[in-house]
Short mmCIF file of C-alpha atoms in Angstrom, two decimals:
data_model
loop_
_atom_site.label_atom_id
_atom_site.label_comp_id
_atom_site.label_asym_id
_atom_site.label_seq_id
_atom_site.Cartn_x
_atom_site.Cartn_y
_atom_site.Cartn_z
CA UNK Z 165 81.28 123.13 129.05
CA UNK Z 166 78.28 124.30 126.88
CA UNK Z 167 77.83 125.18 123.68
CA UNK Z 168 74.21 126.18 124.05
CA UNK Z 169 74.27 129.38 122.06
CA UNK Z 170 77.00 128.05 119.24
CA UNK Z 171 74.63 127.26 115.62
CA UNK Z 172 77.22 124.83 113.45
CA UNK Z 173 76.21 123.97 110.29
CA UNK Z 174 77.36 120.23 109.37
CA UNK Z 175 78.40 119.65 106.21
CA UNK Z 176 79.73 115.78 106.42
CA UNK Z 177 78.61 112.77 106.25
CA UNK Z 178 79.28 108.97 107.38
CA UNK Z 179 81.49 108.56 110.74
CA UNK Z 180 84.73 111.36 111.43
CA UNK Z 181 82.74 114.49 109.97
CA UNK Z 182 79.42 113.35 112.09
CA UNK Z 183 81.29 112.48 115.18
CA UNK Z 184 83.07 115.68 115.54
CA UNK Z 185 79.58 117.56 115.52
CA UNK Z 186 78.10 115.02 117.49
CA UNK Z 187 80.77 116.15 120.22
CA UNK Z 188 79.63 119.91 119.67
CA UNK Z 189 76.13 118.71 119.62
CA UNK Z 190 76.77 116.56 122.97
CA UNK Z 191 77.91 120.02 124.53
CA UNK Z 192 74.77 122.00 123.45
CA UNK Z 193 75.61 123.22 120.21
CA UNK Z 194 72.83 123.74 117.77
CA UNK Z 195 74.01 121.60 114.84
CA UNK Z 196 72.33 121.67 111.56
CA UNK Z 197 72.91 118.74 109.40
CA UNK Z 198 73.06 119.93 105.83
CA UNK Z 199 71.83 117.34 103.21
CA UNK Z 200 71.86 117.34 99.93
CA UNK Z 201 68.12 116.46 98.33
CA UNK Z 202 68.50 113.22 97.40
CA UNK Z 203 69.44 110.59 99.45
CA UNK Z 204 71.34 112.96 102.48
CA UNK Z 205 74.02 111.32 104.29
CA UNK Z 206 74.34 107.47 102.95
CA UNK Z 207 75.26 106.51 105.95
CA UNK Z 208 71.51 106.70 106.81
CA UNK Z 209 70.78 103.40 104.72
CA UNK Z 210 74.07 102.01 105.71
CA UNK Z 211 73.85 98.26 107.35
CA UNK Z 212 73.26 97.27 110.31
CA UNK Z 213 70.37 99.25 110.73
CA UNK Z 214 68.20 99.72 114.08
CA UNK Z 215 64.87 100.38 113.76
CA UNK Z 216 65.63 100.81 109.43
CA UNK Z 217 68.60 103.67 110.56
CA UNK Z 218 71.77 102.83 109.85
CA UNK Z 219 73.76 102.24 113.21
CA UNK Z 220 76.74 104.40 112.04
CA UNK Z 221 74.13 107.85 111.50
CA UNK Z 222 71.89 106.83 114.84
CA UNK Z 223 74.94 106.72 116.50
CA UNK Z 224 76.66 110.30 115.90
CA UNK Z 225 73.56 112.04 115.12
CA UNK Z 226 71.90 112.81 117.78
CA UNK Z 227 70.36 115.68 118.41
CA UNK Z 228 70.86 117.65 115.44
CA UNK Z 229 68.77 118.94 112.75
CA UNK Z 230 68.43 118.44 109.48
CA UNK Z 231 68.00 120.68 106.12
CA UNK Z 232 67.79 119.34 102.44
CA UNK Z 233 69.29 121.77 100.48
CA UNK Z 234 70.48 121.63 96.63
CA UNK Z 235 73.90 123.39 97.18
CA UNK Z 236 74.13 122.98 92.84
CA UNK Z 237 71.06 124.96 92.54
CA UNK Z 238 71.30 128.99 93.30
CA UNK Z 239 68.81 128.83 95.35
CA UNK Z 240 69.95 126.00 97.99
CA UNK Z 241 73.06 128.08 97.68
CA UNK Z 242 71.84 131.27 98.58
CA UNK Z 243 69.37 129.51 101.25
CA UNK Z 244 73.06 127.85 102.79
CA UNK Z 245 74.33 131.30 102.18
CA UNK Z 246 71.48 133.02 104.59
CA UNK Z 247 72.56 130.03 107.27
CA UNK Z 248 75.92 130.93 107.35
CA UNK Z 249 74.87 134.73 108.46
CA UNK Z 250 73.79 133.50 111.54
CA UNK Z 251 76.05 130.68 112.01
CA UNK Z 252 79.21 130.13 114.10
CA UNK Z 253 80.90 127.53 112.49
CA UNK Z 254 81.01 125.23 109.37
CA UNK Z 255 82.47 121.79 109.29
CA UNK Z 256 82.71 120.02 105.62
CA UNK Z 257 84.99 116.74 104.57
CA UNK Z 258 84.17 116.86 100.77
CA UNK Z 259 87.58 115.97 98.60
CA UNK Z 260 89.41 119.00 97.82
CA UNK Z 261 88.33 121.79 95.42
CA UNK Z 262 84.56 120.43 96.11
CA UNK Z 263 83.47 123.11 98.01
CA UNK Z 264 85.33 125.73 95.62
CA UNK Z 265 83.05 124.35 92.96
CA UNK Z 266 79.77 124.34 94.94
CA UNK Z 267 80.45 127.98 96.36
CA UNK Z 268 80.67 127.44 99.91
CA UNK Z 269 84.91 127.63 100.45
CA UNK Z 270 85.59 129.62 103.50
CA UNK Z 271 86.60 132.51 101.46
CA UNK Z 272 83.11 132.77 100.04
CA UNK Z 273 81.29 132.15 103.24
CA UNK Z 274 83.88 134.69 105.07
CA UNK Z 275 81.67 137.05 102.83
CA UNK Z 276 78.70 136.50 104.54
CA UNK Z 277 79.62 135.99 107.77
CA UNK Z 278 83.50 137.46 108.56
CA UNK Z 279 83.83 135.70 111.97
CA UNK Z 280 83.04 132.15 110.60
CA UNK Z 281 84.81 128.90 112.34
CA UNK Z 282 85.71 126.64 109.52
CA UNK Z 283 87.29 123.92 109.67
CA UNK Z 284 87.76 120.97 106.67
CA UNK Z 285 88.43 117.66 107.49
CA UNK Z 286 90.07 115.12 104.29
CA UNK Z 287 92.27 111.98 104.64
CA UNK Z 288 95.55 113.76 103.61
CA UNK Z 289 94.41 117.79 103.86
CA UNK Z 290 94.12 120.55 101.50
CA UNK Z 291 97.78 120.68 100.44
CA UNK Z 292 100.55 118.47 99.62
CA UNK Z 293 101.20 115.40 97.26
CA UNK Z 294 98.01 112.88 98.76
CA UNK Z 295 95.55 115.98 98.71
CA UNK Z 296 93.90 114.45 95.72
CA UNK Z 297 94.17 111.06 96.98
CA UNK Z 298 90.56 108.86 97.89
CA UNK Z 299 90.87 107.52 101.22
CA UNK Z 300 89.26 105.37 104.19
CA UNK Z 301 90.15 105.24 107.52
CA UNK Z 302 92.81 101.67 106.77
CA UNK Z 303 94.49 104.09 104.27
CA UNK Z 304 95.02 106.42 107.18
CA UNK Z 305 96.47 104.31 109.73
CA UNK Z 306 98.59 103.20 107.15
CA UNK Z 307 100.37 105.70 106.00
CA UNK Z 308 100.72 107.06 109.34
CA UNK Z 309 102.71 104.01 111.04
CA UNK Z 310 100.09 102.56 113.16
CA UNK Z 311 99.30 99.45 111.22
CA UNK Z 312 103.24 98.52 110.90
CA UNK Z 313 103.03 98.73 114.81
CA UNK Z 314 99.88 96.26 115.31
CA UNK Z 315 101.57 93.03 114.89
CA UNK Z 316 104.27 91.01 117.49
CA UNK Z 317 106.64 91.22 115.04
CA UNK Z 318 107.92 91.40 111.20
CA UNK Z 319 107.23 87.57 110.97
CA UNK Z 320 103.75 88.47 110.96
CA UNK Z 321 101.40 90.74 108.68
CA UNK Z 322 99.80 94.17 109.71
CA UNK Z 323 96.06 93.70 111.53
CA UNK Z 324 93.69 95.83 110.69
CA UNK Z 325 92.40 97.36 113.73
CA UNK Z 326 89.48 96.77 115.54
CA UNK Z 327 88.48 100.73 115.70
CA UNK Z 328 88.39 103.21 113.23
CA UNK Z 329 91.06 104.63 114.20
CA UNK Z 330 92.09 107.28 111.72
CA UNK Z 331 88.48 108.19 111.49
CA UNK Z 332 87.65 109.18 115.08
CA UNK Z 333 91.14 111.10 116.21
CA UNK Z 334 89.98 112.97 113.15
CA UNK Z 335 86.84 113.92 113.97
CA UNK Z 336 87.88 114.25 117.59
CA UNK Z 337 90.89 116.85 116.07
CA UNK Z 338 87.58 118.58 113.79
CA UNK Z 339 86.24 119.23 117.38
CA UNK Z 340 88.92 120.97 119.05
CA UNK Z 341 89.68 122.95 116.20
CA UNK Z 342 85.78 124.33 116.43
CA UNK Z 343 86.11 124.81 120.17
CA UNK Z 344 89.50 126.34 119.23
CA UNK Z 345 88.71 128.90 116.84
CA UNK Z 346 85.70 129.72 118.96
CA UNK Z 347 87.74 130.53 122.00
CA UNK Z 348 90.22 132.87 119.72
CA UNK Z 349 86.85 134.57 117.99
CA UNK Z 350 86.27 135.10 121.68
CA UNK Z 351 89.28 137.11 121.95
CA UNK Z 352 88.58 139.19 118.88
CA UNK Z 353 90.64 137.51 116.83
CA UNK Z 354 87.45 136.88 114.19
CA UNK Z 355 87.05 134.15 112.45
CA UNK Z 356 89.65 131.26 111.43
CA UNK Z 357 89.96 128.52 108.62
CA UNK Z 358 91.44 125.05 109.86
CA UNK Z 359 92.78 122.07 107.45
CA UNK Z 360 92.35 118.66 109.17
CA UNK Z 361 94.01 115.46 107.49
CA UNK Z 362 93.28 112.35 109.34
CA UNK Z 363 96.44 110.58 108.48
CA UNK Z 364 98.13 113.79 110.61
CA UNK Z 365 96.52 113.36 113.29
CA UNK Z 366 96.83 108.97 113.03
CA UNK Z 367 101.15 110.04 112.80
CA UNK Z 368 100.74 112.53 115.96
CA UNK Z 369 99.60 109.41 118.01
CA UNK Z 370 102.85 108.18 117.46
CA UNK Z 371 104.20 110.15 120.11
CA UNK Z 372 105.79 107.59 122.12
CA UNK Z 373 107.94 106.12 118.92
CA UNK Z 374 108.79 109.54 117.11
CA UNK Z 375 112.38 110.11 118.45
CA UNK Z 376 113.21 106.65 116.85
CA UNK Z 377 111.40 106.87 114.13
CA UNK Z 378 113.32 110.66 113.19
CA UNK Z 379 116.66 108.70 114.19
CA UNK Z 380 117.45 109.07 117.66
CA UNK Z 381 119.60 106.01 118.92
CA UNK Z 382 119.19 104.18 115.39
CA UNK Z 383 122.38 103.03 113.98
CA UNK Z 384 123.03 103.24 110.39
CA UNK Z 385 120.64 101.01 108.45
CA UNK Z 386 117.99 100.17 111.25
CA UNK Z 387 114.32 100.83 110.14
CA UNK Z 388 113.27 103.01 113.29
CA UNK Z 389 111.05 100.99 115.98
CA UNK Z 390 109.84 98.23 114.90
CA UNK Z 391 106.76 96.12 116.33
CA UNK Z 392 107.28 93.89 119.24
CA UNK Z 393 110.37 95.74 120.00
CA UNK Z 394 109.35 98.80 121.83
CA UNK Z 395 108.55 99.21 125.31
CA UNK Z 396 104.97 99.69 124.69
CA UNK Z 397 104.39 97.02 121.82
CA UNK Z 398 105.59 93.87 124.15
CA UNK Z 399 108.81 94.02 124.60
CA UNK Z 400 108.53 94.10 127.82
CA UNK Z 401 106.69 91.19 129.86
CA UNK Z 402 105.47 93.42 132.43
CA UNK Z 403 103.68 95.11 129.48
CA UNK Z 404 102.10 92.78 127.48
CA UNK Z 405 98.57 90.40 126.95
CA UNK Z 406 98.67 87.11 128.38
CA UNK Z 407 96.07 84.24 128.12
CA UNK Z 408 93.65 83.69 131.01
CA UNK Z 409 92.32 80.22 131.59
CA UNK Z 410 88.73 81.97 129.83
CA UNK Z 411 90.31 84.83 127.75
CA UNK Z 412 92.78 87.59 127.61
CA UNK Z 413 94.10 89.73 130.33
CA UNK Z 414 96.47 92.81 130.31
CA UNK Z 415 99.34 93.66 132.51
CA UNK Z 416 101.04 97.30 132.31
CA UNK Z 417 103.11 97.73 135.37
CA UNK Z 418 105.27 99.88 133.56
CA UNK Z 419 106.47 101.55 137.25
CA UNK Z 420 108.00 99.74 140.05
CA UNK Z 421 105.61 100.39 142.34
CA UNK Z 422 103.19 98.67 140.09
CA UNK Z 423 105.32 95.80 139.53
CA UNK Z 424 105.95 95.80 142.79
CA UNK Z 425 101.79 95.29 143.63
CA UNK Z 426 101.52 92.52 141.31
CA UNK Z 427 104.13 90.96 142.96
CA UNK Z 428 102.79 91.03 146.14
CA UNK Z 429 99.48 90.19 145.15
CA UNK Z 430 100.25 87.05 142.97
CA UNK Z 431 103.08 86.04 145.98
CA UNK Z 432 105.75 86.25 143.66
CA UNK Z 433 108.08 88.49 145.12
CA UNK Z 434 111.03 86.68 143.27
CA UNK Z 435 110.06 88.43 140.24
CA UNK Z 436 110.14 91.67 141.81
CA UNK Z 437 113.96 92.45 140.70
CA UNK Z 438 113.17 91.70 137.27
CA UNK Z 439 111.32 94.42 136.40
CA UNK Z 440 113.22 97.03 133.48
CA UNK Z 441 116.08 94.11 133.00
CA UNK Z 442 117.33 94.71 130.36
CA UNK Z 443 118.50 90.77 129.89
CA UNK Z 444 117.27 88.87 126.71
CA UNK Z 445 117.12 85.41 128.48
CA UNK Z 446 115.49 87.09 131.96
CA UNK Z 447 113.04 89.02 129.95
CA UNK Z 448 112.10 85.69 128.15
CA UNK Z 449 112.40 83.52 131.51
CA UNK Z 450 110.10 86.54 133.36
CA UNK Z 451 107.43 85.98 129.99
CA UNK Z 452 106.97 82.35 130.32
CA UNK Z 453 106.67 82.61 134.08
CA UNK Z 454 103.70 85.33 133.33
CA UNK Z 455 102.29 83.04 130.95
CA UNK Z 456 101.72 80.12 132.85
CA UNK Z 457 100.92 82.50 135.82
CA UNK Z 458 97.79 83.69 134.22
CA UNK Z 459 96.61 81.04 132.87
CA UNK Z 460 95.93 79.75 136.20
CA UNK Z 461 93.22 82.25 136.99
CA UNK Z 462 89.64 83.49 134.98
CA UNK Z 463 89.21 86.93 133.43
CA UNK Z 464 87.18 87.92 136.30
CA UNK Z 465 89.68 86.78 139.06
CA UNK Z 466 92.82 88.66 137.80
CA UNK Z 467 90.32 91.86 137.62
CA UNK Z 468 89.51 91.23 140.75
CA UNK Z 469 93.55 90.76 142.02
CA UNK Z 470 94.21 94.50 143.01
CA UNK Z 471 93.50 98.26 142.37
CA UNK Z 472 97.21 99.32 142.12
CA UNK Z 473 97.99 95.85 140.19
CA UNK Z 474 97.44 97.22 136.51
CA UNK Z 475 96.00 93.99 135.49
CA UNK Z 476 93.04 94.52 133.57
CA UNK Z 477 90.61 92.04 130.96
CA UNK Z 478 90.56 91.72 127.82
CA UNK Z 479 86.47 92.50 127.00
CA UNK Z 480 84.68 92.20 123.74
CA UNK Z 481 83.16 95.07 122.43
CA UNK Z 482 79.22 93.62 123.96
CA UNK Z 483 81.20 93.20 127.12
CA UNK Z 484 82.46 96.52 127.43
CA UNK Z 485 79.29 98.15 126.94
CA UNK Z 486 77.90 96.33 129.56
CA UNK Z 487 80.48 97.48 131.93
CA UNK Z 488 79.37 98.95 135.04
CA UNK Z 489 82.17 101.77 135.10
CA UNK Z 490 81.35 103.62 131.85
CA UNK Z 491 76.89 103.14 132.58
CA UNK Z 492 77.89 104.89 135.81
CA UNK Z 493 79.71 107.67 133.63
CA UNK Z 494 77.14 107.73 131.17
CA UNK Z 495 80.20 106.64 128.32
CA UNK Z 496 77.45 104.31 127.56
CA UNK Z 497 73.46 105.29 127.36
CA UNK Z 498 71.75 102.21 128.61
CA UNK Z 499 68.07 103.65 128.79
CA UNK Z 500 65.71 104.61 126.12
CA UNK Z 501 65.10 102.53 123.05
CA UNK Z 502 68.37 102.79 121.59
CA UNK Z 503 71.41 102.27 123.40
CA UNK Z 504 74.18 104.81 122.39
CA UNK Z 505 78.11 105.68 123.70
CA UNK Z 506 77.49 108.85 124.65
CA UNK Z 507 79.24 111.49 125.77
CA UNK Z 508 83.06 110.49 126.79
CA UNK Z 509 83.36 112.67 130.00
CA UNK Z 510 81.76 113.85 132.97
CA UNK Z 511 80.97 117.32 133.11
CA UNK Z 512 77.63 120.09 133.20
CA UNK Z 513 77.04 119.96 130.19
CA UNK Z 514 73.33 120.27 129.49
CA UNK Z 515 70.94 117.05 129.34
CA UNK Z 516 71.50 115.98 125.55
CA UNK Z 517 68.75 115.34 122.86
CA UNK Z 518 68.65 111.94 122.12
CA UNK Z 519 66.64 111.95 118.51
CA UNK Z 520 67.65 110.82 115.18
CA UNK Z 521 66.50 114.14 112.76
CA UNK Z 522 64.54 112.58 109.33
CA UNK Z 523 66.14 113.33 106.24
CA UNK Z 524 65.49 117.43 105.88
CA UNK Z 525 62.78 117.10 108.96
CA UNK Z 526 63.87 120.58 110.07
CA UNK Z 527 64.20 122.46 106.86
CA UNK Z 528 61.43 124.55 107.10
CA UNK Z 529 61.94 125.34 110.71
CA UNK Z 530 65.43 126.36 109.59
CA UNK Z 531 64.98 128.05 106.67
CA UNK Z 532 61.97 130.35 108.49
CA UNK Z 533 64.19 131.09 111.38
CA UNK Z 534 66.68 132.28 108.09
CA UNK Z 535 63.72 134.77 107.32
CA UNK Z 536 61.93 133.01 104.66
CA UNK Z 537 58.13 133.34 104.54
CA UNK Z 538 55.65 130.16 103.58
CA UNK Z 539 55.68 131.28 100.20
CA UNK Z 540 59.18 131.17 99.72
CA UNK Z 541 59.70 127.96 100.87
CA UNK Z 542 56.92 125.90 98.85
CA UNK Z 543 58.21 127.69 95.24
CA UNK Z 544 62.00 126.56 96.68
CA UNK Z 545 60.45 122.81 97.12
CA UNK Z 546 58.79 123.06 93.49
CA UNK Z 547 61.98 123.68 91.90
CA UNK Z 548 63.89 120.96 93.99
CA UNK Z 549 66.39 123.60 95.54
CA UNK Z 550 65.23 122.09 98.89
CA UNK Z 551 63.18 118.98 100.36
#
């Protein structure tokens, strides 16, 4: 998995955008963070800061580069222009018809550079009746179903998750359509254009409640699943959070022979036929008989109860960091002055670059290995084109 000879040239700015090339980035790729002249990506001054960075840009920049370019001007047009001849792939998230007006739409840049990845990632995509429509990632999750499902039930109101939901399967999506149209290019199928909306890709997580939701054992009037009424949203006690005597652990012995474990381990083999009754009063007998169960015991004890037990804490995000599993798997970059989630999997993928790139630090590096000369350069700085 390495993307050492792949050039991408970043468009975005703030989290999904930045996180999908911080993936590509992760794997190798040469990512080139185009900024505008001003103030560059405002998630730069963004609170809370480390070291006067914003958190959010330390975090998914890493190891890129950045160029200052005034994509308004000609010139920082036709400087992005000579970029895209030797690039592989372009990622942008401006609002739609943005990138028509600034000259860099895929059909322009397909000029340039025929077998071009590029892929645009908005809120609601290129097409259709939201196209137009300002979003954030809350929007998102929204409109895709998630946020009905986050709550026990109707009784209560919608929580806003604790993730940005929306905003990373987006940028995670942006990713695998880069890697994507790579791998066809590969196959001579040239280049490829991909539309991203991040409210799609929110509704495709909603695998496991789509059947319902399009009508499939609904009778006549029923509003599709509903929260605290599916197997997976706590309808069932064997799936479900329950209160430790310090916290909040999880139980998700969704098979028997998980169910079974538990069971065994917590001597409570009565329980064992419970499991997948489909009884109102046993399922709410079996709940209250988990509840005071785990309140007996500490976080730390019922992680402690059994491998095959599916019984799992409930850890704050400082907690989780500090796990031992994900240091081991690098998920989380303990060393160094800055602390980062890195990478999330294990592969051979080459050591990564763990700097922060200055607003436009690189653009004379870039713009020589474009094939402009000193002069060039300094009369494009006088007349503001670049930084």
């Amino acid at each position: 998995m390495r993307l050492t000879d792949v050039r991408v040239l970043d468009l975005t700015r703030l989290l999904p955008g930045p996180y999908a090339t911080q993936l590509l980035a992760d794997l190798g790729a040469d990512v080139v963070k185009v900024e505008d002249t001003d103030t560059g990506d405002y998630a730069r001054h963004m609170p809370p800061t480390v070291d006067g960075v914003g958190a959010v840009f330390d975090g998914v920049n890493r190891g890129k580069r950045s160029v200052a370019l005034d994509l308004k001007s000609d010139a920082g047009r036709e400087a992005f222009y000579a970029l895209v001849e030797d690039a592989d792939a372009v990622v942008e998230s401006f609002r739609p018809g943005v990138v028509e007006r600034l000259g860099v739409d895929s059909e322009t840049l397909a000029e340039y550079n025929e077998d071009l990845v590029y892929v645009a990632l908005t809120g609601y995509g290129q097409t259709g009746p939201l196209a137009d429509r300002a979003g954030h990632d809350l929007n998102y999750v929204g409109r895709a179903g998630l946020l009905d499902m986050t709550r026990e039930s109707e009784a209560e109101a919608p929580r806003v998750p604790g993730y940005q939901i929306g905003d990373l399967s987006g940028g995670l999506f942006t990713a695998f359509a880069v890697v994507s149209g790579l791998l066809s290019r590969s196959f001579g199928n040239g280049g490829s254009y991909v539309d991203v909306a991040m409210a799609d890709v929110a509704l495709t997580f909603g695998q496991a409640h789509a059947a319902e939701a399009f009508g499939a054992g609904r009778s006549e009037g029923e509003n599709g699943p509903r929260p605290g009424e599916t197997p997976l949203t706590g309808a069932y006690p064997w799936y479900d959070v329950y209160e430790a005597s310090d916290g909040y652990v999880t139980l998700a012995a969704l098979e028997p022979q998980f169910w079974a474990a538990f069971c065994e381990a917590v001597d409570r083999e009565d329980l064992r036929s419970y499991h997948m009754t489909d009884d109102d009063a046993e399922r709410a007998a079996l709940r209250e008989e988990l509840a005071d169960l785990f309140a007996e015991r500490t976080r730390e004890e019922w992680a402690e109860l059994g491998p095959q037990t599916t019984v799992e804490p409930v850890l704050t995000p400082a907690e989780a960091v500090d796990d031992e599993s994900v240091r081991e798997r690098v998920v989380v970059d303990a060393n160094g002055d800055r602390p980062r989630l890195g990478f999330p999997a294990v592969t051979d993928r080459p050591d990564p670059e763990e700097s922060v790139p200055g607003h436009g630090e690189h653009t004379d590096t870039i713009l020589h290995e474009a094939g402009y000369d000193d002069a060039t350069i300094a009369d494009l700085r006088d007349s503001g084109a670049i930084r």
